[in-house]
Short mmCIF file of N, CA and C in Angstrom, two decimals:
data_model
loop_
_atom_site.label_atom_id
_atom_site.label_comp_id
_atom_site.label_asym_id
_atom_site.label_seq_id
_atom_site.Cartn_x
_atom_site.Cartn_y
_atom_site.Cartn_z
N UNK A 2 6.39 92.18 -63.56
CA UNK A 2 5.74 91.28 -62.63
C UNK A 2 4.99 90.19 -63.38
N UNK A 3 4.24 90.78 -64.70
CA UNK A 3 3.47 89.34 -64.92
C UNK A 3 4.75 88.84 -65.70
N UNK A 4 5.41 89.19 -66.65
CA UNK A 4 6.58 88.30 -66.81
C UNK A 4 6.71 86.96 -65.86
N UNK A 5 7.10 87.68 -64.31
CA UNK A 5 7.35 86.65 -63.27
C UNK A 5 6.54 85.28 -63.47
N UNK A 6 4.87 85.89 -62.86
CA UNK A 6 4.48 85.24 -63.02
C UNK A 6 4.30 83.67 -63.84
N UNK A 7 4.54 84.36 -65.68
CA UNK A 7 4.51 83.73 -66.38
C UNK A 7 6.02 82.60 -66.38
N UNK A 8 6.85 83.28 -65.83
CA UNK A 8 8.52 82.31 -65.70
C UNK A 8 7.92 81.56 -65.28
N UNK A 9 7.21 81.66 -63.81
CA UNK A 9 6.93 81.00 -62.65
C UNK A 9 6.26 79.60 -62.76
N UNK A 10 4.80 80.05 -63.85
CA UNK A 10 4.18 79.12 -64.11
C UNK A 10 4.72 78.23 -64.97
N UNK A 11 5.93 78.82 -66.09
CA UNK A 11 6.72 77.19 -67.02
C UNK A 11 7.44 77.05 -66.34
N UNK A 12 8.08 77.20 -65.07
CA UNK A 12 9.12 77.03 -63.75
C UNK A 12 8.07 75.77 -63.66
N UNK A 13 6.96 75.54 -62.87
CA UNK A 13 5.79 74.91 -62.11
C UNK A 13 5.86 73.91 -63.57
N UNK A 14 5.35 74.26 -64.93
CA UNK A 14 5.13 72.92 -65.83
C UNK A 14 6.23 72.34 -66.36
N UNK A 15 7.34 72.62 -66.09
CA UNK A 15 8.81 72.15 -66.06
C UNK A 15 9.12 70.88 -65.15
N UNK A 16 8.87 70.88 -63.84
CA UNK A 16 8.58 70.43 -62.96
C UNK A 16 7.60 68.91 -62.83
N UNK A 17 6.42 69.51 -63.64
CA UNK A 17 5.08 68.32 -63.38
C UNK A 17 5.37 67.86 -64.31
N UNK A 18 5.57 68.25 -65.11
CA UNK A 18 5.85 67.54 -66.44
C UNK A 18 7.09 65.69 -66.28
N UNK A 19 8.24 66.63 -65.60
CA UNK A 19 9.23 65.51 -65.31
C UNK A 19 8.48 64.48 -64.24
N UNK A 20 7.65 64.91 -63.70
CA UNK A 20 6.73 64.01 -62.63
C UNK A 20 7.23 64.44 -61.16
N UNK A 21 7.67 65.82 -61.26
CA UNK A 21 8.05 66.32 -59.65
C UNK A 21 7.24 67.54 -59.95
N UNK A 22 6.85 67.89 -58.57
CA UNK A 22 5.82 69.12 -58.18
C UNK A 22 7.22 70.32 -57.70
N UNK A 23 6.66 71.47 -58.21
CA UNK A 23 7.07 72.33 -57.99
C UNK A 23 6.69 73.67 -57.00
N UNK A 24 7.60 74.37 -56.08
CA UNK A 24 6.76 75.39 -55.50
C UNK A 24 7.51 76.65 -55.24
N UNK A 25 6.88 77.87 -55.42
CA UNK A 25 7.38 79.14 -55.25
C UNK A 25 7.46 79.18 -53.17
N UNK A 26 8.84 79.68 -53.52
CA UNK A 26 9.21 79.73 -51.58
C UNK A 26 8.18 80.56 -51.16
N UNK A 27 7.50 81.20 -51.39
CA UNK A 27 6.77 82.03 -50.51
C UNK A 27 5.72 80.96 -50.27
N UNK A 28 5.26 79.95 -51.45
CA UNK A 28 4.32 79.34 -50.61
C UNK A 28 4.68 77.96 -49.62
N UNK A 29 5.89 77.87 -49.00
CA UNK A 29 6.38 76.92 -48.32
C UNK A 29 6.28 77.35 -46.99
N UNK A 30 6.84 77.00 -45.90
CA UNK A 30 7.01 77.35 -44.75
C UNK A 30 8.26 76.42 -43.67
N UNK A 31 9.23 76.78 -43.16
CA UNK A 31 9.73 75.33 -42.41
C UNK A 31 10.10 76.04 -41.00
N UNK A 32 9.29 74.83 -40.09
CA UNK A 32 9.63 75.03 -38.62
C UNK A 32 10.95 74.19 -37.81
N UNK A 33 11.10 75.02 -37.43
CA UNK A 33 12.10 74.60 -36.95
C UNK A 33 13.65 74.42 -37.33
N UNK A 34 13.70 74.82 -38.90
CA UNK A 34 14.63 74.21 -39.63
C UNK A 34 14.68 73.10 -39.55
N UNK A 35 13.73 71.99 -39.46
CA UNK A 35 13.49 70.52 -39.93
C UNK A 35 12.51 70.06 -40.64
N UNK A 36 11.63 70.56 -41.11
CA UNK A 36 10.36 69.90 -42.10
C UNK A 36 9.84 70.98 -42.75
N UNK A 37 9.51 71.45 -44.27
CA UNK A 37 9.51 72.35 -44.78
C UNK A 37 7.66 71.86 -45.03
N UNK A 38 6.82 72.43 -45.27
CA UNK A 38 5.65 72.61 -45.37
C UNK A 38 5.01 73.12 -46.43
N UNK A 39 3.97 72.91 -46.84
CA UNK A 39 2.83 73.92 -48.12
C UNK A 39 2.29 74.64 -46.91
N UNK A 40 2.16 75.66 -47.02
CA UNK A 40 1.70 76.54 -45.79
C UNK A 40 0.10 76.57 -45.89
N UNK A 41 -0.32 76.56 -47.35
CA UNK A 41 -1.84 76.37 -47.68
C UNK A 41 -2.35 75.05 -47.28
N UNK A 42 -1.79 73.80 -46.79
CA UNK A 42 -2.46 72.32 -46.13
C UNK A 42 -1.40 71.90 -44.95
N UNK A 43 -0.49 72.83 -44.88
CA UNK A 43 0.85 72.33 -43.66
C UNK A 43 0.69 70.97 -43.81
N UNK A 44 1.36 70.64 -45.09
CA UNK A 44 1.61 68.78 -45.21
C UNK A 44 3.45 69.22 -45.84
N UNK A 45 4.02 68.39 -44.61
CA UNK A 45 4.89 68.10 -45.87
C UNK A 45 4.93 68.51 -47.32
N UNK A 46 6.27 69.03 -47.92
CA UNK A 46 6.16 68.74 -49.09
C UNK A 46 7.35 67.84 -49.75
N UNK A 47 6.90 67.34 -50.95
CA UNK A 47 8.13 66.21 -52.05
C UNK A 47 7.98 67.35 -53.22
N UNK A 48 8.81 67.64 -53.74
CA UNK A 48 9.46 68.34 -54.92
C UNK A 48 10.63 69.32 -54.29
N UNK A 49 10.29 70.38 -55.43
CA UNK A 49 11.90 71.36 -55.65
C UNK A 49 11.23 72.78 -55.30
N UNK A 50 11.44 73.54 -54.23
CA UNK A 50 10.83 74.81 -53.95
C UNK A 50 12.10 76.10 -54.94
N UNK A 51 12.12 77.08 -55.38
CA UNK A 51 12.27 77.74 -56.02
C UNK A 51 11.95 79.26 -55.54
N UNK A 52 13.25 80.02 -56.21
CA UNK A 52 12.74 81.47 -55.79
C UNK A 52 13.80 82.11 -57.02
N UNK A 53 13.16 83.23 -57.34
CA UNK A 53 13.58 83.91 -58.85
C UNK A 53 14.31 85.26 -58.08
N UNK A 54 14.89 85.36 -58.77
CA UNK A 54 15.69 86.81 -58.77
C UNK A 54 15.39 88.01 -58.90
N UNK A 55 15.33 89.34 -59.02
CA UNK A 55 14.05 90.08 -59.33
C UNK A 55 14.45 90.62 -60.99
N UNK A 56 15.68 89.70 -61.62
CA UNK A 56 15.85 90.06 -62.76
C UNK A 56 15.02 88.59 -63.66
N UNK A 57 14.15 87.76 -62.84
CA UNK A 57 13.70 86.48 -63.41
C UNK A 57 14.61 85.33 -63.64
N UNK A 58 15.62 85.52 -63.45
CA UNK A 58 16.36 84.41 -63.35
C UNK A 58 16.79 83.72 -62.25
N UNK A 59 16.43 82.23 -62.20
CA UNK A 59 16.50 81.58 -61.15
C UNK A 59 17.66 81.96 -60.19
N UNK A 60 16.89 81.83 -58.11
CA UNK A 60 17.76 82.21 -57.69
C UNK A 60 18.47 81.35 -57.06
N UNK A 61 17.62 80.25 -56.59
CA UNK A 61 17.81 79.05 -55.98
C UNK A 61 16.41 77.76 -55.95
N UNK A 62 16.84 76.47 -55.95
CA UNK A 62 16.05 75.28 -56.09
C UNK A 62 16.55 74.44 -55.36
N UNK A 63 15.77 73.86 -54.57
CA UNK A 63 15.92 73.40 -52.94
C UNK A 63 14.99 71.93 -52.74
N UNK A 64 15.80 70.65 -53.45
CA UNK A 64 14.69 69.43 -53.48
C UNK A 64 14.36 69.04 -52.03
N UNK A 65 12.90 68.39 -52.00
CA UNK A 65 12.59 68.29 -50.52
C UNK A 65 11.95 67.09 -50.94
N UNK A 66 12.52 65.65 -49.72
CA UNK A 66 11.36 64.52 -49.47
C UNK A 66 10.65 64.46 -47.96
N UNK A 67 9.19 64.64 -48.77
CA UNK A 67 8.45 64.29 -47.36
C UNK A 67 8.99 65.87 -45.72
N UNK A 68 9.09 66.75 -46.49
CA UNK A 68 9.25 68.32 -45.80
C UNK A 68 10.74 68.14 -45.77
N UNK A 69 12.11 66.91 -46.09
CA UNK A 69 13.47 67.32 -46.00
C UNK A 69 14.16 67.33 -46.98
N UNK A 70 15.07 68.47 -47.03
CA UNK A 70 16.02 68.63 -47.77
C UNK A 70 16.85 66.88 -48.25
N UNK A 71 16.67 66.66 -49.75
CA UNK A 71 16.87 65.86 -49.84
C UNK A 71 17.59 65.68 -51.76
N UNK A 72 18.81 65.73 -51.84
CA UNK A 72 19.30 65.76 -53.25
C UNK A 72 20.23 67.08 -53.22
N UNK A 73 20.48 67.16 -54.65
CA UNK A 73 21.33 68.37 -54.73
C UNK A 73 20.75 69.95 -54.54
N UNK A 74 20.85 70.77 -54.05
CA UNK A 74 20.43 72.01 -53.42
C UNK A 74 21.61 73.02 -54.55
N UNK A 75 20.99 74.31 -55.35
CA UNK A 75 21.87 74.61 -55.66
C UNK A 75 21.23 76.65 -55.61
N UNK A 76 22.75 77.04 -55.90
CA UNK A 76 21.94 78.40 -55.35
C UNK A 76 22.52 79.26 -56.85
N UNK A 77 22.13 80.31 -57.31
CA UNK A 77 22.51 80.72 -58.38
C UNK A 77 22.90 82.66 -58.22
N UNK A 78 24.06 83.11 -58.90
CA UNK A 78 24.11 84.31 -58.93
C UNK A 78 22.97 84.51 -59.87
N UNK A 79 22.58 86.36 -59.53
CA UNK A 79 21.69 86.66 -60.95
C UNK A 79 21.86 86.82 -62.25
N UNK A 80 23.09 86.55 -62.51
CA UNK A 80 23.61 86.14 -64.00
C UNK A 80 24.10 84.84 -64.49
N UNK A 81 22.79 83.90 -63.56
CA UNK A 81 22.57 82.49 -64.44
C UNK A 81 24.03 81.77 -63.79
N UNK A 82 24.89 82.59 -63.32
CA UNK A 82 25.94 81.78 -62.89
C UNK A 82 26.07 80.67 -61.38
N UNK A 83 26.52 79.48 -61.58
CA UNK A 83 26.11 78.71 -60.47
C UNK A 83 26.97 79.18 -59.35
N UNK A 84 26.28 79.23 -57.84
CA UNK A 84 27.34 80.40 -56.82
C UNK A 84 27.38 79.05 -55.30
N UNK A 85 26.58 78.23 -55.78
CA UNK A 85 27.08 76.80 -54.43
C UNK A 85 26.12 75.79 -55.18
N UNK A 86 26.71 74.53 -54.46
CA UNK A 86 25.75 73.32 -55.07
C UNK A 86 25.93 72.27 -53.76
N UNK A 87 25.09 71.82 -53.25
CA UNK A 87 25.54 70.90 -52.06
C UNK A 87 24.06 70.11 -52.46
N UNK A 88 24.59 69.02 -51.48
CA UNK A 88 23.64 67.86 -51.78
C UNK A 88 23.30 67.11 -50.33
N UNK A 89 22.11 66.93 -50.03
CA UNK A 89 21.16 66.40 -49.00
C UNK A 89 21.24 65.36 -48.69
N UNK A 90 20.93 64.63 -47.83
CA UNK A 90 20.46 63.36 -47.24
C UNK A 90 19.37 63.35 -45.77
N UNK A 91 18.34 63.35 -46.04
CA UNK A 91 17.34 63.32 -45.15
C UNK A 91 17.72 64.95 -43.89
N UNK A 92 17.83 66.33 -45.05
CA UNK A 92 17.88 67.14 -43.87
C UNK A 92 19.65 67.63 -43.72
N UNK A 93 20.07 66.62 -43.98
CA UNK A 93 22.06 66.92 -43.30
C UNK A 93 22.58 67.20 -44.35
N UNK A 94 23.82 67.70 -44.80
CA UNK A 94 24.67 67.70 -45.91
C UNK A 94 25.53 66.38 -46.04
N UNK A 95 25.33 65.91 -47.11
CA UNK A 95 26.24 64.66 -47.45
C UNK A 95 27.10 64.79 -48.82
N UNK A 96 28.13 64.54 -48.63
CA UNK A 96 29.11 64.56 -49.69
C UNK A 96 29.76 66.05 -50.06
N UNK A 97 30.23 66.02 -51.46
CA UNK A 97 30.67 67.28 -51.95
C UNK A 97 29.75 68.49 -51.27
N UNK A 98 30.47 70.01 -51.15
CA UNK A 98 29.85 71.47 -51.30
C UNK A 98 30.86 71.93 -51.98
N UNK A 99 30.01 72.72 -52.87
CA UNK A 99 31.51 73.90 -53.65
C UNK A 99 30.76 75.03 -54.52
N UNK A 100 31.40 76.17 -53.57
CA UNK A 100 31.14 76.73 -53.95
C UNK A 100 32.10 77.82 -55.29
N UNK A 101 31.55 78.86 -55.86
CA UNK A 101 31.72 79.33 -56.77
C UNK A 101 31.87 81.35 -56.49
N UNK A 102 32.71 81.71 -57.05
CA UNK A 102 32.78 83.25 -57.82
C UNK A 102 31.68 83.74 -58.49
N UNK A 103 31.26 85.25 -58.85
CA UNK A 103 30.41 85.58 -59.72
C UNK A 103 31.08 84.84 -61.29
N UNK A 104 32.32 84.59 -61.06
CA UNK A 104 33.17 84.89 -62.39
C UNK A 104 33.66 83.65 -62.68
N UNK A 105 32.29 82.49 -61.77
CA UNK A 105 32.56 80.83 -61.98
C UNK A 105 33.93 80.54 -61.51
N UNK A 106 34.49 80.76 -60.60
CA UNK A 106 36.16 80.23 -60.52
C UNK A 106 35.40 79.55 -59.09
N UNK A 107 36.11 78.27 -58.80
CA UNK A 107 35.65 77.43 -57.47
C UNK A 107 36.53 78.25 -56.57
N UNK A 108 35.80 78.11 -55.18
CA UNK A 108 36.46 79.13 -53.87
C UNK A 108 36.62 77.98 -52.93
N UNK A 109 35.83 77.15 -52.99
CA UNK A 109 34.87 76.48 -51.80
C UNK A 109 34.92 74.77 -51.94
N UNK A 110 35.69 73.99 -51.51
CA UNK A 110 35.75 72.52 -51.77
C UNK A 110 35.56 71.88 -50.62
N UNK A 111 33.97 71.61 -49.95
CA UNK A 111 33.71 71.18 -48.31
C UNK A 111 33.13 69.28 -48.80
N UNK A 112 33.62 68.58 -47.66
CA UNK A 112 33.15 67.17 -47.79
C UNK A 112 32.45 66.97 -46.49
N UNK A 113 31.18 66.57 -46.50
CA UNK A 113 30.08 66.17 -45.44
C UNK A 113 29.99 65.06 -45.63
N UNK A 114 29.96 64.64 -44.32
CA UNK A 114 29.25 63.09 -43.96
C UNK A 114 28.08 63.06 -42.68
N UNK A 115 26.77 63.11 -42.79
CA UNK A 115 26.08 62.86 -41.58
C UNK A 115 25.81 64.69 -41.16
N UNK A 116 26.14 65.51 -41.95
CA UNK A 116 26.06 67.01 -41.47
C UNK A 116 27.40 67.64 -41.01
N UNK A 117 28.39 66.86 -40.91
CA UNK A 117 29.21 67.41 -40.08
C UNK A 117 30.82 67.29 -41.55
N UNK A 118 31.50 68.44 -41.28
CA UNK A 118 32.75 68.07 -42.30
C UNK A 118 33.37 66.87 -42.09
N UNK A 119 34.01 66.49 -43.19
CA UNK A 119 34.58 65.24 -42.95
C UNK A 119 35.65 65.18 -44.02
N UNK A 120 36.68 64.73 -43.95
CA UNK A 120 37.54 64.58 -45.09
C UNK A 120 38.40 66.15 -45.19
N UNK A 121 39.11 66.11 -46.28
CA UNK A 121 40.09 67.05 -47.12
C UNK A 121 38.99 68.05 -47.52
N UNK A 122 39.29 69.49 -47.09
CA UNK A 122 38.71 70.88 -47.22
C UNK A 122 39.33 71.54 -48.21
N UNK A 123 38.89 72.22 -49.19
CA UNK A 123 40.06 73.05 -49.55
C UNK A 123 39.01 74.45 -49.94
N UNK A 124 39.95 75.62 -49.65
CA UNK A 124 39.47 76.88 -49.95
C UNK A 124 40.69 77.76 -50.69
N UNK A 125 40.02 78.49 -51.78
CA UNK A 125 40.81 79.60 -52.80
C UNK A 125 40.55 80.86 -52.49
N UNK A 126 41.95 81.60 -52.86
CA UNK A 126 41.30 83.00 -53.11
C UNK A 126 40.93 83.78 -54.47
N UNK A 127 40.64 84.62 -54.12
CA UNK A 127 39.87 85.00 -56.02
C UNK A 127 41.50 84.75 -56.74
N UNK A 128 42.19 84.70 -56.64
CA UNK A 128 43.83 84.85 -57.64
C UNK A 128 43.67 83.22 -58.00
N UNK A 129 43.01 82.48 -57.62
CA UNK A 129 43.33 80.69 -57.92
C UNK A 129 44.32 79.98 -56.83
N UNK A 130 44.97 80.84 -56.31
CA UNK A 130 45.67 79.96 -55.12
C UNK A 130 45.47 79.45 -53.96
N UNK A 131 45.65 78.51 -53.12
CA UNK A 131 45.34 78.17 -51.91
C UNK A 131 44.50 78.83 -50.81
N UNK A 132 44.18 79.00 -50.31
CA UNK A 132 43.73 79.54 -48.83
C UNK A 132 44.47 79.06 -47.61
N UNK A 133 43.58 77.93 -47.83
CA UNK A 133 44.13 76.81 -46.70
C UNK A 133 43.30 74.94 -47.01
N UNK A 134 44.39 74.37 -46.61
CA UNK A 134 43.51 72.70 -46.96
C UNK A 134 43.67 72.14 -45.25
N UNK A 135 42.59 71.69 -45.27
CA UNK A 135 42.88 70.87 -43.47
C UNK A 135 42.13 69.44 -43.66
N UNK A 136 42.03 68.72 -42.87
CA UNK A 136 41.20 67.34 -42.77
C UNK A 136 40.35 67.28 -41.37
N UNK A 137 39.56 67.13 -41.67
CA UNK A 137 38.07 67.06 -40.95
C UNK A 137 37.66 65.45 -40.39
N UNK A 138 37.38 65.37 -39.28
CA UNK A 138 37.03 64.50 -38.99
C UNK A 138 35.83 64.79 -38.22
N UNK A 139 34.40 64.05 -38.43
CA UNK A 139 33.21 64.33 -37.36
C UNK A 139 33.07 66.13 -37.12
N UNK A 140 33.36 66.81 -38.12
CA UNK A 140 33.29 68.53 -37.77
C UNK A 140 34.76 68.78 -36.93
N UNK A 141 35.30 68.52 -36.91
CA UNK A 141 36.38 68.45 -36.00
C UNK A 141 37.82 68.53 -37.26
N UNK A 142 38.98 69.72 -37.22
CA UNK A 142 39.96 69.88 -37.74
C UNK A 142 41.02 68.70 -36.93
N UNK A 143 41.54 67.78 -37.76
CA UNK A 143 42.50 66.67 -37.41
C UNK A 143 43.41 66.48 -38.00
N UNK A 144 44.76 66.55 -37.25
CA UNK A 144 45.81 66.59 -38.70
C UNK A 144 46.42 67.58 -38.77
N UNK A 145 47.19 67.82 -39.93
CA UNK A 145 47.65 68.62 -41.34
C UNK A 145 46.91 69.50 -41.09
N UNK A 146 47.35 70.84 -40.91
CA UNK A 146 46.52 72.40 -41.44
C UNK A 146 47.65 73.13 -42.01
N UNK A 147 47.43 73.63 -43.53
CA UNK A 147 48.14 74.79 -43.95
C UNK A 147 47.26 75.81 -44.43
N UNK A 148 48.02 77.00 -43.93
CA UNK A 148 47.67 77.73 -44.34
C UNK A 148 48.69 78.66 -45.33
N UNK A 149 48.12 79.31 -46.49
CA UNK A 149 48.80 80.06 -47.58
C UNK A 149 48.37 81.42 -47.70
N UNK A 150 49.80 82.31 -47.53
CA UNK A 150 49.13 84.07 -48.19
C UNK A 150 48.23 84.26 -49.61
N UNK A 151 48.26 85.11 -49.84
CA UNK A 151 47.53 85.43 -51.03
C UNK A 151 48.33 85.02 -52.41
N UNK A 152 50.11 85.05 -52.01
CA UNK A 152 50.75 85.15 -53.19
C UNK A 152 50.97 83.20 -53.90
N UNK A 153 50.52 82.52 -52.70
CA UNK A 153 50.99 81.27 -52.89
C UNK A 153 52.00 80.61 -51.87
N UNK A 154 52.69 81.44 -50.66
CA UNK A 154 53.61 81.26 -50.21
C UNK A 154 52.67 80.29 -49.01
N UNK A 155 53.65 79.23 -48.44
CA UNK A 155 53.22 79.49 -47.03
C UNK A 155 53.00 79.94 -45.98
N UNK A 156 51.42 80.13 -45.23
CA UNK A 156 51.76 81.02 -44.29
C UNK A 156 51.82 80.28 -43.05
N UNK A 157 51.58 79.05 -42.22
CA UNK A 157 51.65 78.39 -41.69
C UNK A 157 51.65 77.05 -41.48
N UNK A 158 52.13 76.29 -40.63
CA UNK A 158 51.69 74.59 -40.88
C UNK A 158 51.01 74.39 -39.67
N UNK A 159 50.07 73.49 -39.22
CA UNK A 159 50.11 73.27 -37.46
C UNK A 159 49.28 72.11 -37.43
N UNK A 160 49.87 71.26 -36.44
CA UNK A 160 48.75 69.67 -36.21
C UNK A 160 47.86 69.74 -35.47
N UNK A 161 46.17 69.31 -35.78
CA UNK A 161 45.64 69.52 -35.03
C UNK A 161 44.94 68.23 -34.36
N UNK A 162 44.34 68.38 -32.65
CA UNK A 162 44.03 66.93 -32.31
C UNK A 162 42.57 67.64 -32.06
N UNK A 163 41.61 67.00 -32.15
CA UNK A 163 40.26 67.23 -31.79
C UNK A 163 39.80 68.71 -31.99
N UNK A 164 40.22 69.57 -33.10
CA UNK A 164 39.75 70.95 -32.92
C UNK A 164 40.72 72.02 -32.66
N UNK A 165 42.05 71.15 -31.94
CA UNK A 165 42.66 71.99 -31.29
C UNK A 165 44.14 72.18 -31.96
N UNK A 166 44.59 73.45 -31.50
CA UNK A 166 46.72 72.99 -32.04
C UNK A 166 46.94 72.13 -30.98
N UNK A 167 47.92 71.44 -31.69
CA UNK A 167 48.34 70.23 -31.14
C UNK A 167 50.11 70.55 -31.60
N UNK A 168 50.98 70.95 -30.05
CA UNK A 168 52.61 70.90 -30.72
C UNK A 168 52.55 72.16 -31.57
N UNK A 169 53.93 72.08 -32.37
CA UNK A 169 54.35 73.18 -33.06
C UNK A 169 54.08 74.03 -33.86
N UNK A 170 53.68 74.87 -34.49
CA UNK A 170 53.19 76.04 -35.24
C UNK A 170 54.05 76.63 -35.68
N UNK A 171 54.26 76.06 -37.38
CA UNK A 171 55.33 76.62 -37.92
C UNK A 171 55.21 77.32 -38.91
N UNK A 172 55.36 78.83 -38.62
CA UNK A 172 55.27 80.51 -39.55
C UNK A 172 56.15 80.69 -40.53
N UNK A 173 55.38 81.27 -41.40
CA UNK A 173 56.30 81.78 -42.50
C UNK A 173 55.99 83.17 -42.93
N UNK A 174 57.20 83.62 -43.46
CA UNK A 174 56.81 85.00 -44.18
C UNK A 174 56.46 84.63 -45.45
N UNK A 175 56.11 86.40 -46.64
CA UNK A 175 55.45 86.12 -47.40
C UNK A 175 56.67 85.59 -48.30
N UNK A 176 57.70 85.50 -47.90
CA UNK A 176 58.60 85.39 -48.81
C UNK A 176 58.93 83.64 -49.52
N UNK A 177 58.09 83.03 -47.92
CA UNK A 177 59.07 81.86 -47.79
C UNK A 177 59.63 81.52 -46.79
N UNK A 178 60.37 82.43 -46.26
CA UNK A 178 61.53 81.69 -45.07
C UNK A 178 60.41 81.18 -43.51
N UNK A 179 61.05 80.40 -43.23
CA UNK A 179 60.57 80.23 -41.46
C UNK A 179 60.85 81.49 -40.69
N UNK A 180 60.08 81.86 -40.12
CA UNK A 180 60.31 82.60 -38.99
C UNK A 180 60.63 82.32 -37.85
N UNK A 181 61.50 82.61 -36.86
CA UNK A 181 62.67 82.33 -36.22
C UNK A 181 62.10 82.76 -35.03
N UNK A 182 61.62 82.55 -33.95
CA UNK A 182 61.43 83.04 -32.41
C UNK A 182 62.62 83.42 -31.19
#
């Protein structure tokens, strides 16, 4: 425990030093899920809130302007390994998310605009191959959706309009071939 402590406090002069304030999550607070707080003056806070692992290694660091999520947000396994990284804009997710394996391999390739997905998705399975890639518009699946088995094969194609299938849905086995109705 005083270990902690002591992380905690060159965590905190790490921080002031670069000219950003630092704070342990327990002493934050956020209502509503919109404005994060010092719970000791409920003001807003500007810096990077922080929370350790119970092996002391960082667990996650969470920049905030003026009580919002604001910059890159990143979250960490307890073996120092990076496990998501997304990045803020007043509160919403903007741009890249990707996340990560204990064993660092990317799983997770999300594009935000305004909070909502936007753009080319892509997701892996632990083997490195596909999941599935779709295109996002306003949170909304538009387009192109495939989906892939585990081995690499295709497992489906289907167009989508506003969220929805749109037309044909075309199956495959694991082999490859179309499947035939």
């Amino acid at each position: 425990m005083k270990r902690l402590i002591v992380l905690g406090f060159f965590w905190c002069l790490l921080f002031y030093a670069n000219g950003q304030q630092s704070y342990e999550y327990n002493k934050v607070v956020t209502h509503g899920d919109t404005i994060t707080y010092l719970r000791s003056e409920m003001t807003p806070i500007t810096g990077t809130v922080f929370k350790m692992h119970d092996n002391e290694n960082l667990e996650y660091e969470k920049p905030y302007v003026n009580g919002k999520l604001e910059g890159i947000l990143k979250i960490y396994f307890d073996n120092k390994q990076l496990s998501r990284e997304e990045n803020y804009v007043n509160n919403k997710l903007e741009g890249i998310k990707r996340e990560w394996s204990n064993e660092n391999q990317l799983l997770i390739i999300d594009y935000y605009k305004n909070g909502l997905l936007e753009g080319l998705q892509k997701h892996f399975y632990f083997n490195w191959q596909l999941s599935f890639i779709a295109n996002y518009v306003n949170g909304e699946k538009q387009g192109e959706f495939k989906s892939y088995y585990e081995n690499g094969q295709l497992k489906y194609i289907a167009n989508y309009v506003n969220d929805n299938w749109d037309g044909e849905v075309k199956w495959f086995y694991q082999n490859g071939q179309l499947e035939t109705i």
